[in-house]
PDB file of C-alpha atoms in Angstrom:
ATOM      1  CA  UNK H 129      28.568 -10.594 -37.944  1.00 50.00           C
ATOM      2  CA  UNK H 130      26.313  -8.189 -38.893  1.00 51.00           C
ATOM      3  CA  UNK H 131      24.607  -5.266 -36.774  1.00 51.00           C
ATOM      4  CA  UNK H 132      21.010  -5.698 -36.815  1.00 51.00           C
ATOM      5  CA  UNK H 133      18.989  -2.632 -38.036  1.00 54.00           C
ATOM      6  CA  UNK H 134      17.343   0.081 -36.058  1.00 55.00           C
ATOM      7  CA  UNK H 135      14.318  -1.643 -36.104  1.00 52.00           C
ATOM      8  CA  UNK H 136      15.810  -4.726 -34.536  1.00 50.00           C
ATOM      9  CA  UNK H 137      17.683  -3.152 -31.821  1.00 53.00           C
ATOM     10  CA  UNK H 138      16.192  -3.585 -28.635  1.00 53.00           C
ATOM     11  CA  UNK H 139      16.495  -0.861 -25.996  1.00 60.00           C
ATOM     12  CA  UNK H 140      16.893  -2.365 -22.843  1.00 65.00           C
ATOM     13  CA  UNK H 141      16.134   0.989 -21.347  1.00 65.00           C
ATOM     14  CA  UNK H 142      12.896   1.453 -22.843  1.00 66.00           C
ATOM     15  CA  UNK H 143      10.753   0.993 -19.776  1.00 77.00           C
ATOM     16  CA  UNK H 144      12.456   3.991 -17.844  1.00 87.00           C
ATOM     17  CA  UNK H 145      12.234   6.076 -20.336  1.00 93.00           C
ATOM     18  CA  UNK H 146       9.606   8.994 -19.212  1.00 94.00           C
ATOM     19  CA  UNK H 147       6.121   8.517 -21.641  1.00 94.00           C
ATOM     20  CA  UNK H 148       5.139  12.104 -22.823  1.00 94.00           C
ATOM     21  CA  UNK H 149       2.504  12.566 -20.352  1.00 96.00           C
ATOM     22  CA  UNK H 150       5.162  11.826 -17.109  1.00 95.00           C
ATOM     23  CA  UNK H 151       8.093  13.865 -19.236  1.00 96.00           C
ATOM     24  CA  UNK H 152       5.479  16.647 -19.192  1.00 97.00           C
ATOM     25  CA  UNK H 153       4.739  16.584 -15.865  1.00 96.00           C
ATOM     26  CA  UNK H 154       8.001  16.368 -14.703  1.00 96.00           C
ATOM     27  CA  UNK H 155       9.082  19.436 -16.504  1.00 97.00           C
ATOM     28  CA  UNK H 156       6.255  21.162 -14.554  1.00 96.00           C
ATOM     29  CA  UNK H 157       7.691  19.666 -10.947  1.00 95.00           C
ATOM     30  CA  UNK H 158      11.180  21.163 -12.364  1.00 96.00           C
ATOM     31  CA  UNK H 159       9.931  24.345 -13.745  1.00 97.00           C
ATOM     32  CA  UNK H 160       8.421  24.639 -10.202  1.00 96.00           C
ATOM     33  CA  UNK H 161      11.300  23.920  -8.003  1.00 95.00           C
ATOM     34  CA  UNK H 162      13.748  26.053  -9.482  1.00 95.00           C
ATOM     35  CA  UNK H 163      11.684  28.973 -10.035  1.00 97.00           C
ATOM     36  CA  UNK H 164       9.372  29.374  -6.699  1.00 97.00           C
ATOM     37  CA  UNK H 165      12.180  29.714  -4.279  1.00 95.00           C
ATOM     38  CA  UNK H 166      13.554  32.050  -6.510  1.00 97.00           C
ATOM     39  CA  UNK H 167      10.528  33.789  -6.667  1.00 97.00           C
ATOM     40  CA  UNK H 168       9.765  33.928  -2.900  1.00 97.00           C
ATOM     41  CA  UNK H 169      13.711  35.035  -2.478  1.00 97.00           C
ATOM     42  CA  UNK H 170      13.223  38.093  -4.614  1.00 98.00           C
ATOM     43  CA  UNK H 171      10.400  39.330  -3.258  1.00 98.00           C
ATOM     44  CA  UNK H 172      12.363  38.863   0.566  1.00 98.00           C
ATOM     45  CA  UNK H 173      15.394  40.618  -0.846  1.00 98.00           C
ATOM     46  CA  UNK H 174      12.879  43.363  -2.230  1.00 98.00           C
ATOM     47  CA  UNK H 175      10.632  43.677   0.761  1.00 97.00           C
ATOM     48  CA  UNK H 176      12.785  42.904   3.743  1.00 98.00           C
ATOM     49  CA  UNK H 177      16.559  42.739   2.492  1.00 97.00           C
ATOM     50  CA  UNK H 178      16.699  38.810   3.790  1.00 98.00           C
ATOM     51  CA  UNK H 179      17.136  35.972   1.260  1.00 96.00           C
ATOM     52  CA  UNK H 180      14.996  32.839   1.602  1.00 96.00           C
ATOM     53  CA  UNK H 181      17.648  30.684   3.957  1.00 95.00           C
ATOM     54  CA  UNK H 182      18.102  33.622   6.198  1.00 97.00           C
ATOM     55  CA  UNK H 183      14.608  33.910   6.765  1.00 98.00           C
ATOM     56  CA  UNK H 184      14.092  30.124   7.194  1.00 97.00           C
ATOM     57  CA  UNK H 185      16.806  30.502   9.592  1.00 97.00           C
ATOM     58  CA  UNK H 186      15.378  33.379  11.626  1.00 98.00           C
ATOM     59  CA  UNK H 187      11.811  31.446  11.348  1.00 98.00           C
ATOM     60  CA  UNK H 188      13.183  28.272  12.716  1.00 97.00           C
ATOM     61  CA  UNK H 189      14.990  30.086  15.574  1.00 98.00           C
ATOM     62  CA  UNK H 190      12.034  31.890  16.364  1.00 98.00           C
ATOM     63  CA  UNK H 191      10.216  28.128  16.407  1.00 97.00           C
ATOM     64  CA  UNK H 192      12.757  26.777  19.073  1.00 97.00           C
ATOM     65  CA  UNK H 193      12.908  26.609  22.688  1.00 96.00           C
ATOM     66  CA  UNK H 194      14.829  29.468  23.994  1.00 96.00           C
ATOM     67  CA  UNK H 195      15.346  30.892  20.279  1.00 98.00           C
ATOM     68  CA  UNK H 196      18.690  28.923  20.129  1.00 97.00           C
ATOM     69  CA  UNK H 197      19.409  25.796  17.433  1.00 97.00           C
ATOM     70  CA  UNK H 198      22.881  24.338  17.456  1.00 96.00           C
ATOM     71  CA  UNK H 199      24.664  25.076  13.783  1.00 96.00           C
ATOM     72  CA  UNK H 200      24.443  21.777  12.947  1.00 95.00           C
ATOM     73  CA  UNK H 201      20.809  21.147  13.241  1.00 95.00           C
ATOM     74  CA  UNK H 202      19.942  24.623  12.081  1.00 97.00           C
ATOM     75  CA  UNK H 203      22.104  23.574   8.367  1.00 95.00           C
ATOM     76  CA  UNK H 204      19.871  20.465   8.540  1.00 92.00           C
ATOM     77  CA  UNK H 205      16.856  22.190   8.508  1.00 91.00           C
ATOM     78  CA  UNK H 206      17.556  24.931   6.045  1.00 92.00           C
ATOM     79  CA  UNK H 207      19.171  22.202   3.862  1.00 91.00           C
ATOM     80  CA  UNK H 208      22.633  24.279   4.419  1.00 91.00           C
ATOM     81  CA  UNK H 209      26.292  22.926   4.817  1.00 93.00           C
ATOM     82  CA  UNK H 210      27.568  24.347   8.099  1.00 92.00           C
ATOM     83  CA  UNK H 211      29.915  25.996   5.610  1.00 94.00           C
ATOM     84  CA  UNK H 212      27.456  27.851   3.972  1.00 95.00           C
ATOM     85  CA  UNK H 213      25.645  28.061   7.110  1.00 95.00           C
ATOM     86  CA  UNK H 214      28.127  29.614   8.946  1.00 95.00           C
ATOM     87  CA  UNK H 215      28.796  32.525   6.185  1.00 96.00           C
ATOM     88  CA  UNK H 216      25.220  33.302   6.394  1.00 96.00           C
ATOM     89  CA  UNK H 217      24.949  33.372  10.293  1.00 97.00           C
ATOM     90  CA  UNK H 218      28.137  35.712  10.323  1.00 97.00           C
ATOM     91  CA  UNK H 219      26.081  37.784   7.816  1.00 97.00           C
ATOM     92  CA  UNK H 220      22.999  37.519  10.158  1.00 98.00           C
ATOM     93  CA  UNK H 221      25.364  38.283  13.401  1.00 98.00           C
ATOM     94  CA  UNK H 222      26.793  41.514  11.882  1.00 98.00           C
ATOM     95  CA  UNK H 223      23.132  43.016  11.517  1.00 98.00           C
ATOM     96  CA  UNK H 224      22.575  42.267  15.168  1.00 98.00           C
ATOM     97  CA  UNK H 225      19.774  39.346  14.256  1.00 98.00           C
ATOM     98  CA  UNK H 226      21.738  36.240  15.892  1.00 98.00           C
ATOM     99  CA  UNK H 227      24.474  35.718  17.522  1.00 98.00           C
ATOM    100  CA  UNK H 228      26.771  32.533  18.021  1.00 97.00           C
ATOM    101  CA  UNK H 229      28.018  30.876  20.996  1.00 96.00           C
ATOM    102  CA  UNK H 230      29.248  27.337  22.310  1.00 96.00           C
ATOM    103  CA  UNK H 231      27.151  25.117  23.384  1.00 94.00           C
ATOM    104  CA  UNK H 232      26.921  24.997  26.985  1.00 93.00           C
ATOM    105  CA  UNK H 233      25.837  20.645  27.417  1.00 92.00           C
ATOM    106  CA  UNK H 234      28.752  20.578  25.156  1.00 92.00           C
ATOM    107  CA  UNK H 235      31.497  22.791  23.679  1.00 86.00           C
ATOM    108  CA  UNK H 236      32.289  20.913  20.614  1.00 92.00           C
ATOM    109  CA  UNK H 237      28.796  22.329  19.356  1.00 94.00           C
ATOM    110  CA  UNK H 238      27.905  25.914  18.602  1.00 96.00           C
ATOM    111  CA  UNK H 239      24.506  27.458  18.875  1.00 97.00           C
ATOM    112  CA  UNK H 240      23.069  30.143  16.984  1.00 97.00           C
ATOM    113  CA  UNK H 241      20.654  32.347  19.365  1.00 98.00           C
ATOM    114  CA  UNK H 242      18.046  34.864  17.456  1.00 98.00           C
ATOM    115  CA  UNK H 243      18.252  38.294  19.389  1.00 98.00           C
ATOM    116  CA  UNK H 244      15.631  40.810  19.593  1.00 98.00           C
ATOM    117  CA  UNK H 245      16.539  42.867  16.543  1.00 98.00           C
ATOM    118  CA  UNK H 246      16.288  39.536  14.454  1.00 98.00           C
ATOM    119  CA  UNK H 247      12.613  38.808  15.629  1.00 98.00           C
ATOM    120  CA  UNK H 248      11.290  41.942  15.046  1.00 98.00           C
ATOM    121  CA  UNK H 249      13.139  41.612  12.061  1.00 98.00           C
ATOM    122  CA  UNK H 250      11.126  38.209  10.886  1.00 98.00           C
ATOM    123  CA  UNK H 251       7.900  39.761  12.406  1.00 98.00           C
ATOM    124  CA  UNK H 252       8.151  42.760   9.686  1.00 98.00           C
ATOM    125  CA  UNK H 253       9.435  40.679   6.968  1.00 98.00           C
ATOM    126  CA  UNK H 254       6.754  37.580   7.923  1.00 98.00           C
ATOM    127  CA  UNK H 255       3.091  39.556   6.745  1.00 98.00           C
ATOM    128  CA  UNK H 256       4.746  40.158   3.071  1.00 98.00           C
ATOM    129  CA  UNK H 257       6.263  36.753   3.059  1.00 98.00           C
ATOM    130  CA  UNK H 258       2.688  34.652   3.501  1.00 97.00           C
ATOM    131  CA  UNK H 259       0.984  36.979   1.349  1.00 98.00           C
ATOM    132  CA  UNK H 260       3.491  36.047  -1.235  1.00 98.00           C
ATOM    133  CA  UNK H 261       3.259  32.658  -0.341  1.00 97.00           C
ATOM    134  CA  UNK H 262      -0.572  32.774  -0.249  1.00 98.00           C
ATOM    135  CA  UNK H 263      -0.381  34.778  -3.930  1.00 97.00           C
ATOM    136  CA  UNK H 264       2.112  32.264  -5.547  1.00 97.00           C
ATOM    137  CA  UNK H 265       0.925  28.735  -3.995  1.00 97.00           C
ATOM    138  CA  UNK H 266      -1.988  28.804  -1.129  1.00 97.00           C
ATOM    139  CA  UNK H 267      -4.845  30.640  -3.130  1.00 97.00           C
ATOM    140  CA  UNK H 268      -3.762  29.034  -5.975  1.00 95.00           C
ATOM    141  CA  UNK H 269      -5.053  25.583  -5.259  1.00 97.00           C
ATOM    142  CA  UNK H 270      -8.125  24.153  -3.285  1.00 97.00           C
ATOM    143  CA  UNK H 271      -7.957  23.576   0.213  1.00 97.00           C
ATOM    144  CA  UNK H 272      -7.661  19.805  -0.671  1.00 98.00           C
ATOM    145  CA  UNK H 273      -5.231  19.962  -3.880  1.00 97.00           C
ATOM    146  CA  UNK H 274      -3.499  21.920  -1.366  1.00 97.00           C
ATOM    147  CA  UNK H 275      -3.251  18.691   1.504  1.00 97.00           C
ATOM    148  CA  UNK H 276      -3.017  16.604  -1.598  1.00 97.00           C
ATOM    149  CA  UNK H 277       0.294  18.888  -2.870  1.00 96.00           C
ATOM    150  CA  UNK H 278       1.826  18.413   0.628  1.00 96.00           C
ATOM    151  CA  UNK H 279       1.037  14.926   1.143  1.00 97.00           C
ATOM    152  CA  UNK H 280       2.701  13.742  -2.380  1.00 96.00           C
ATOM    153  CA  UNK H 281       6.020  15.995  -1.141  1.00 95.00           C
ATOM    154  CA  UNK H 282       6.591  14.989   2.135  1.00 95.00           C
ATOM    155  CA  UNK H 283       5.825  11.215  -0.083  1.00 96.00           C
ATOM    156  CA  UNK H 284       8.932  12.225  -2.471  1.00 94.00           C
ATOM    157  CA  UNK H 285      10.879  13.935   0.886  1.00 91.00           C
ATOM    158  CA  UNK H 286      10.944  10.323   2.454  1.00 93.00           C
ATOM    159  CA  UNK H 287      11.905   8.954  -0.763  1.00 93.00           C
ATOM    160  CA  UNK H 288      14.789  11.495  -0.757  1.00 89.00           C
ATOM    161  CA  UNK H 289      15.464  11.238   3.025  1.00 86.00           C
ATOM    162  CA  UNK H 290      15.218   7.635   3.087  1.00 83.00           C
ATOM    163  CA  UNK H 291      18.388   5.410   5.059  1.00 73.00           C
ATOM    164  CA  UNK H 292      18.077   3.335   1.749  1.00 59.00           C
ATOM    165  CA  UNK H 293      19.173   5.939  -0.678  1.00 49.00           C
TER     166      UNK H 293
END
């Protein structure tokens, strides 16, 4: 038996391979995501001595009721293990910005609280961070490229988030 040429051979992959316009583009959306949050965490650690997470985590405690998230939803939305979560809360804790205690409706959770010291710390570090944000994305792009940009990734966030996956 014989192996047919290269010409011959048929690729039964061939229709997922990425055309040169979509390989393009998805360079871009990788370029992108790998360098903007790097980007936005240098200019924290410059400006205000907080990386990226521990800001989102001071802005999302600042966003709840009472300032307090339990650990486990607070790793969900900074896209944290609790592992890694909890280093960076003990980090935040020993600069007087949070603090951690158990869950009063139930022990077997812990909350993290945001104290004084760690909102005024997010209200000094917040003004540099949107300008930054506004340099680097917001004033970048037209008020609708700019829905458009956040429609298509909360589109691809469902994708990722979906039960399905």
């Amino acid at each position: 038996m014989t192996t047919p040429d290269k010409s011959q051979q048929v690729d039964e992959h061939a229709d997922l391979w990425l055309t040169p316009a979509e390989l393009a583009s998805w360079m871009s959306v990788v370029r992108l995501v790998s360098r903007l949050p790097w980007a936005i965490d240098a200019q924290l650690q410059r400006d205000a001595e907080l990386s990226m997470v521990e800001y989102m985590a001071l802005a999302m405690l600042a966003e709840a009721s009472e300032w307090t998230l339990r650990m486990s939803t607070l790793a969900e939305h900074t896209n944290s293990s609790l592992s890694r979560l909890s280093h960076m809360v003990k980090r935040l804790e020993s600069r007087g910005y949070v603090r951690r205690e158990p869950d009063p409706s139930d022990g077997r959770f812990t909350n993290a609280i945001l104290l004084p010291d760690g909102m005024r710390k997010l209200e000094s570090a917040a003004p540099g961070h949107v300008a930054h944000v506004r340099h680097l994305v917001v004033d970048n792009l037209s008020s609708e490229r700019l829905r458009r940009l956040g429609q298509d990734a909360e589109r691809i966030l469902q994708r990722i988030d979906s039960p399905a996956r």
